[in-house]
């Protein structure tokens, strides 16, 4: 009998743990804006992976054009030797999605021609998933008093931001460059006062701001401005569209071009509390003095004996209610099992 009770108790604990556990899942875009392509440096993908924590259940997305690249999972020996002949698995249609379903080191290469030897290879280490459930409360009988509602905090205005164009890629010519710079800019908001930094080796490139028409046609004969001494820092002084190219022969047509849209000032966003609430939609602010009895609710009813103020209504349920319900469910389940065993 005691053995059965122990088994039931362990089952209840396991059910509680399963109900309360939750594991975060992260999706990684391999190479970020660069995507999965031949990089400008053989260390590009190792640098990308260096500051990331991969766990079981995470997803890798390899962005590439079908028929130009592949994604093959290989052994360490084949990764080191760039041997594409014995892949563990391979995907040829882009974008390719890989779910990390095991711990340990994992290796990926492109099997097309010499792409791997030029740096199109990725090695990562995958850790076991961990539970992110909060610890159980040590005082479930105490219901915390909810904090009074506060007015929303004003939205802070940020100072000028500095952007490194292309991040680790810098300002250069490489495979799918135009797509890479387009993707790099797509998730950023540029304000007047922000600064763009173009990193490149001296005498290899330059930075020209041009009109939209010259940007589209890669006409670099009449730039609005031209800088050739790296690193080039461009301060965005006005709102609207801005277009940048490299004027070195063939570089713009190979994709070394950047288009961005600049909006307002960095201090243009007013605090959310600056606008007074509408009298037709929001209740008046609470008075700082005692509220007199309402003239519409039985004014003649005397106060309770002794003038004691009636207790306030119970606070609304807090986020701990879900945990209490889970605990109650498990306790009820245990009680039923115990009755059954008796």
Tab-separated table of C-alpha atoms in Angstrom, residues 30-319:
chain	number	residue	atom	x	y	z
A	30	UNK	CA	21.648	32.555	-40.170
A	31	UNK	CA	23.949	35.453	-41.048
A	32	UNK	CA	21.174	37.977	-40.284
A	33	UNK	CA	20.987	40.432	-43.215
A	34	UNK	CA	23.702	38.597	-45.148
A	35	UNK	CA	21.707	35.373	-45.380
A	36	UNK	CA	23.334	32.079	-46.459
A	37	UNK	CA	25.832	32.939	-49.177
A	38	UNK	CA	29.561	33.193	-49.931
A	39	UNK	CA	30.789	35.685	-47.306
A	40	UNK	CA	33.500	38.289	-47.683
A	41	UNK	CA	35.476	36.606	-44.872
A	42	UNK	CA	35.914	32.935	-43.940
A	43	UNK	CA	35.178	33.857	-40.304
A	44	UNK	CA	31.853	35.611	-40.985
A	45	UNK	CA	29.560	32.786	-39.837
A	46	UNK	CA	31.719	31.794	-36.855
A	47	UNK	CA	31.617	35.442	-35.736
A	48	UNK	CA	27.834	35.473	-36.185
A	49	UNK	CA	27.385	32.356	-34.017
A	50	UNK	CA	29.923	33.304	-31.342
A	51	UNK	CA	27.600	35.366	-29.124
A	52	UNK	CA	24.474	33.216	-29.471
A	53	UNK	CA	23.095	30.480	-27.224
A	54	UNK	CA	21.469	27.632	-29.142
A	55	UNK	CA	19.210	25.174	-27.311
A	56	UNK	CA	17.201	22.111	-28.358
A	57	UNK	CA	13.982	23.265	-30.035
A	58	UNK	CA	15.484	26.410	-31.600
A	59	UNK	CA	15.180	26.912	-35.363
A	60	UNK	CA	17.821	27.944	-37.910
A	61	UNK	CA	16.627	29.652	-41.108
A	62	UNK	CA	19.064	29.644	-44.034
A	63	UNK	CA	18.017	32.331	-46.533
A	64	UNK	CA	19.297	31.684	-50.063
A	65	UNK	CA	18.111	31.484	-53.649
A	66	UNK	CA	17.178	27.990	-54.815
A	67	UNK	CA	19.735	26.473	-57.249
A	68	UNK	CA	22.488	28.841	-56.043
A	69	UNK	CA	23.272	27.222	-52.669
A	70	UNK	CA	22.417	24.245	-50.433
A	71	UNK	CA	22.417	23.468	-46.701
A	72	UNK	CA	24.029	20.149	-45.718
A	73	UNK	CA	24.489	18.855	-42.188
A	74	UNK	CA	27.823	17.021	-42.077
A	75	UNK	CA	30.258	15.416	-39.660
A	76	UNK	CA	33.097	17.410	-38.100
A	77	UNK	CA	35.654	15.693	-40.342
A	78	UNK	CA	33.701	16.571	-43.494
A	79	UNK	CA	33.149	20.115	-42.167
A	80	UNK	CA	36.868	20.645	-41.621
A	81	UNK	CA	37.725	19.181	-45.043
A	82	UNK	CA	34.743	20.810	-46.844
A	83	UNK	CA	33.792	17.335	-48.096
A	84	UNK	CA	30.206	17.434	-49.515
A	85	UNK	CA	30.038	13.756	-50.504
A	86	UNK	CA	28.586	12.228	-47.320
A	87	UNK	CA	25.999	14.641	-45.876
A	88	UNK	CA	23.916	13.593	-42.890
A	89	UNK	CA	21.050	15.581	-44.433
A	90	UNK	CA	20.768	18.142	-47.223
A	91	UNK	CA	18.254	20.788	-48.330
A	92	UNK	CA	18.380	22.405	-51.764
A	93	UNK	CA	15.362	24.741	-51.714
A	94	UNK	CA	15.687	28.137	-50.088
A	95	UNK	CA	14.895	29.328	-47.556
A	96	UNK	CA	15.757	26.143	-45.640
A	97	UNK	CA	14.588	25.596	-42.055
A	98	UNK	CA	16.437	23.366	-39.577
A	99	UNK	CA	15.026	22.514	-36.134
A	100	UNK	CA	17.727	21.731	-33.578
A	101	UNK	CA	16.616	18.410	-32.088
A	102	UNK	CA	19.795	17.198	-30.368
A	103	UNK	CA	22.532	18.550	-28.139
A	104	UNK	CA	26.208	18.869	-28.973
A	105	UNK	CA	28.236	20.272	-31.853
A	106	UNK	CA	26.514	20.513	-35.250
A	107	UNK	CA	28.058	21.386	-38.598
A	108	UNK	CA	26.542	22.826	-41.802
A	109	UNK	CA	28.103	23.607	-45.189
A	110	UNK	CA	27.085	24.541	-48.724
A	111	UNK	CA	27.830	21.683	-51.113
A	112	UNK	CA	27.948	23.830	-54.264
A	113	UNK	CA	31.390	23.943	-55.902
A	114	UNK	CA	33.981	25.653	-53.663
A	115	UNK	CA	31.484	27.636	-51.580
A	116	UNK	CA	32.468	25.877	-48.353
A	117	UNK	CA	36.175	26.596	-48.806
A	118	UNK	CA	35.318	30.296	-49.240
A	119	UNK	CA	33.653	30.365	-45.816
A	120	UNK	CA	30.053	29.252	-46.440
A	121	UNK	CA	30.056	26.937	-43.415
A	122	UNK	CA	28.585	27.105	-39.928
A	123	UNK	CA	29.492	25.283	-36.696
A	124	UNK	CA	27.341	25.640	-33.570
A	125	UNK	CA	26.973	23.990	-30.168
A	126	UNK	CA	23.466	23.094	-28.959
A	127	UNK	CA	22.590	22.914	-25.265
A	128	UNK	CA	19.723	21.087	-23.578
A	129	UNK	CA	16.461	22.949	-23.082
A	130	UNK	CA	15.755	24.323	-19.609
A	131	UNK	CA	12.478	25.171	-17.914
A	132	UNK	CA	11.634	28.823	-17.487
A	133	UNK	CA	8.786	28.246	-15.013
A	134	UNK	CA	8.850	30.559	-11.956
A	135	UNK	CA	9.455	28.937	-8.533
A	136	UNK	CA	6.328	28.148	-6.478
A	137	UNK	CA	5.220	30.786	-3.990
A	138	UNK	CA	6.290	30.168	-0.389
A	139	UNK	CA	3.178	31.864	0.995
A	140	UNK	CA	0.172	30.873	-1.167
A	141	UNK	CA	-2.276	31.858	1.577
A	142	UNK	CA	-1.332	35.526	1.329
A	143	UNK	CA	-3.037	37.423	-1.465
A	144	UNK	CA	-0.862	40.380	-2.435
A	145	UNK	CA	-2.560	43.752	-2.616
A	146	UNK	CA	-2.476	44.992	-6.194
A	147	UNK	CA	-0.497	48.154	-6.723
A	148	UNK	CA	-2.529	51.238	-7.637
A	149	UNK	CA	-2.813	51.924	-11.317
A	150	UNK	CA	-0.260	54.443	-12.499
A	151	UNK	CA	-0.384	56.749	-15.454
A	152	UNK	CA	1.651	55.429	-18.401
A	153	UNK	CA	5.210	56.622	-18.359
A	154	UNK	CA	6.137	59.123	-21.064
A	155	UNK	CA	7.916	57.704	-24.075
A	156	UNK	CA	11.572	58.719	-23.773
A	157	UNK	CA	13.141	60.359	-26.784
A	158	UNK	CA	16.415	58.727	-27.793
A	159	UNK	CA	19.547	60.518	-28.767
A	160	UNK	CA	21.205	60.182	-32.176
A	161	UNK	CA	22.068	56.571	-33.039
A	162	UNK	CA	25.168	55.393	-34.882
A	163	UNK	CA	24.723	52.576	-37.414
A	164	UNK	CA	27.579	50.510	-38.859
A	165	UNK	CA	26.417	49.923	-42.436
A	166	UNK	CA	26.279	46.177	-43.086
A	167	UNK	CA	27.473	45.450	-39.522
A	168	UNK	CA	30.339	42.930	-39.767
A	169	UNK	CA	30.132	42.875	-43.578
A	170	UNK	CA	31.170	46.507	-43.886
A	171	UNK	CA	30.836	48.441	-47.148
A	172	UNK	CA	31.962	46.057	-49.867
A	173	UNK	CA	31.107	43.974	-52.939
A	174	UNK	CA	30.007	40.389	-52.329
A	175	UNK	CA	27.403	37.875	-53.443
A	176	UNK	CA	23.828	39.208	-53.066
A	177	UNK	CA	25.186	42.530	-51.778
A	178	UNK	CA	22.137	44.579	-52.798
A	179	UNK	CA	19.804	42.169	-51.009
A	180	UNK	CA	22.077	42.131	-47.955
A	181	UNK	CA	22.072	45.944	-47.615
A	182	UNK	CA	18.331	46.072	-48.263
A	183	UNK	CA	17.728	43.473	-45.526
A	184	UNK	CA	20.131	45.268	-43.194
A	185	UNK	CA	18.143	48.510	-43.450
A	186	UNK	CA	14.662	46.930	-43.457
A	187	UNK	CA	14.294	46.533	-39.672
A	188	UNK	CA	15.800	49.889	-38.673
A	189	UNK	CA	14.255	53.313	-38.093
A	190	UNK	CA	16.492	56.205	-39.084
A	191	UNK	CA	15.995	59.695	-37.620
A	192	UNK	CA	17.449	63.086	-38.429
A	193	UNK	CA	20.672	63.319	-36.443
A	194	UNK	CA	21.554	59.636	-36.739
A	195	UNK	CA	24.964	58.680	-38.150
A	196	UNK	CA	25.890	56.082	-40.781
A	197	UNK	CA	29.420	54.636	-40.667
A	198	UNK	CA	30.760	53.008	-43.855
A	199	UNK	CA	33.750	50.740	-43.113
A	200	UNK	CA	36.046	49.745	-45.989
A	201	UNK	CA	39.724	49.487	-46.845
A	202	UNK	CA	41.346	52.682	-48.117
A	203	UNK	CA	41.454	53.064	-51.933
A	204	UNK	CA	39.091	50.129	-52.485
A	205	UNK	CA	35.710	51.876	-52.273
A	206	UNK	CA	34.031	55.217	-51.638
A	207	UNK	CA	30.624	56.527	-50.531
A	208	UNK	CA	28.556	58.737	-52.822
A	209	UNK	CA	25.110	60.133	-52.021
A	210	UNK	CA	23.100	60.317	-55.240
A	211	UNK	CA	19.584	61.014	-56.489
A	212	UNK	CA	16.998	58.252	-56.680
A	213	UNK	CA	17.215	58.245	-60.500
A	214	UNK	CA	21.014	57.868	-60.472
A	215	UNK	CA	20.731	55.213	-57.740
A	216	UNK	CA	18.364	53.117	-59.866
A	217	UNK	CA	20.559	53.408	-62.961
A	218	UNK	CA	23.894	53.265	-61.083
A	219	UNK	CA	24.875	56.589	-62.640
A	220	UNK	CA	27.730	57.884	-60.479
A	221	UNK	CA	28.811	60.874	-62.592
A	222	UNK	CA	26.959	63.571	-60.628
A	223	UNK	CA	26.968	62.624	-56.918
A	224	UNK	CA	25.411	64.932	-54.338
A	225	UNK	CA	28.442	64.231	-52.133
A	226	UNK	CA	31.472	61.943	-52.301
A	227	UNK	CA	33.741	60.602	-49.529
A	228	UNK	CA	36.730	58.305	-50.075
A	229	UNK	CA	38.595	58.299	-46.741
A	230	UNK	CA	37.451	55.426	-44.497
A	231	UNK	CA	35.697	55.120	-42.253
A	232	UNK	CA	33.170	57.486	-43.812
A	233	UNK	CA	30.702	58.998	-41.325
A	234	UNK	CA	27.499	60.455	-42.773
A	235	UNK	CA	25.196	62.452	-40.490
A	236	UNK	CA	21.557	62.341	-41.622
A	237	UNK	CA	20.577	66.021	-41.632
A	238	UNK	CA	17.154	65.915	-43.281
A	239	UNK	CA	14.104	63.690	-43.492
A	240	UNK	CA	13.163	61.738	-46.601
A	241	UNK	CA	14.798	59.163	-48.837
A	242	UNK	CA	18.584	58.927	-49.054
A	243	UNK	CA	20.541	56.918	-51.623
A	244	UNK	CA	24.192	55.828	-51.390
A	245	UNK	CA	26.438	53.952	-53.844
A	246	UNK	CA	30.091	53.213	-54.508
A	247	UNK	CA	31.390	54.988	-57.630
A	248	UNK	CA	34.211	52.510	-58.306
A	249	UNK	CA	33.594	50.858	-61.676
A	250	UNK	CA	31.091	47.986	-61.526
A	251	UNK	CA	30.589	48.121	-57.751
A	252	UNK	CA	27.126	49.716	-57.774
A	253	UNK	CA	25.817	47.294	-60.417
A	254	UNK	CA	27.236	44.430	-58.317
A	255	UNK	CA	25.002	45.511	-55.446
A	256	UNK	CA	27.105	47.962	-53.412
A	257	UNK	CA	24.238	50.414	-52.891
A	258	UNK	CA	22.029	51.425	-49.969
A	259	UNK	CA	18.625	53.146	-49.839
A	260	UNK	CA	17.099	54.332	-46.555
A	261	UNK	CA	14.196	56.504	-45.416
A	262	UNK	CA	14.788	59.094	-42.687
A	263	UNK	CA	11.925	60.295	-40.510
A	264	UNK	CA	11.686	63.340	-38.227
A	265	UNK	CA	13.891	64.188	-35.291
A	266	UNK	CA	14.922	61.741	-32.584
A	267	UNK	CA	12.969	63.925	-30.134
A	268	UNK	CA	9.838	64.093	-32.281
A	269	UNK	CA	7.860	61.492	-30.300
A	270	UNK	CA	5.912	63.287	-27.531
A	271	UNK	CA	5.204	61.642	-24.175
A	272	UNK	CA	2.033	59.588	-24.275
A	273	UNK	CA	0.678	61.417	-21.218
A	274	UNK	CA	0.909	64.869	-22.852
A	275	UNK	CA	-2.514	64.632	-24.507
A	276	UNK	CA	-5.355	65.260	-22.027
A	277	UNK	CA	-8.029	62.556	-21.954
A	278	UNK	CA	-11.224	63.293	-23.830
A	279	UNK	CA	-14.111	64.280	-21.567
A	280	UNK	CA	-16.473	62.108	-23.596
A	281	UNK	CA	-14.470	58.913	-23.326
A	282	UNK	CA	-12.460	59.003	-20.094
A	283	UNK	CA	-13.711	59.380	-16.484
A	284	UNK	CA	-12.681	62.513	-14.522
A	285	UNK	CA	-9.511	62.219	-12.409
A	286	UNK	CA	-10.003	60.975	-8.845
A	287	UNK	CA	-10.426	63.689	-6.249
A	288	UNK	CA	-7.759	64.108	-3.573
A	289	UNK	CA	-10.454	64.783	-0.929
A	290	UNK	CA	-13.087	62.480	0.465
A	291	UNK	CA	-15.931	61.796	-1.936
A	292	UNK	CA	-19.350	62.910	-0.544
A	293	UNK	CA	-22.222	60.402	-0.580
A	294	UNK	CA	-23.917	60.082	-3.934
A	295	UNK	CA	-27.259	61.857	-4.211
A	296	UNK	CA	-28.682	58.950	-6.221
A	297	UNK	CA	-28.159	56.129	-3.677
A	298	UNK	CA	-30.290	56.093	-0.483
A	299	UNK	CA	-28.786	59.171	1.208
A	300	UNK	CA	-30.971	58.641	4.299
A	301	UNK	CA	-29.364	55.288	5.279
A	302	UNK	CA	-27.169	55.882	8.362
A	303	UNK	CA	-23.566	54.791	8.554
A	304	UNK	CA	-22.789	51.464	10.303
A	305	UNK	CA	-22.663	51.607	14.117
A	306	UNK	CA	-19.528	53.259	15.401
A	307	UNK	CA	-18.808	54.941	12.058
A	308	UNK	CA	-16.558	52.096	10.858
A	309	UNK	CA	-15.825	52.325	7.166
A	310	UNK	CA	-17.032	49.179	5.338
A	311	UNK	CA	-14.195	47.014	3.954
A	312	UNK	CA	-13.168	47.635	0.355
A	313	UNK	CA	-14.192	45.110	-2.310
A	314	UNK	CA	-11.762	42.206	-2.786
A	315	UNK	CA	-8.888	42.905	-5.203
A	316	UNK	CA	-9.077	41.447	-8.705
A	317	UNK	CA	-7.453	38.049	-9.231
A	318	UNK	CA	-3.692	38.220	-9.735
A	319	UNK	CA	-1.416	36.284	-11.990
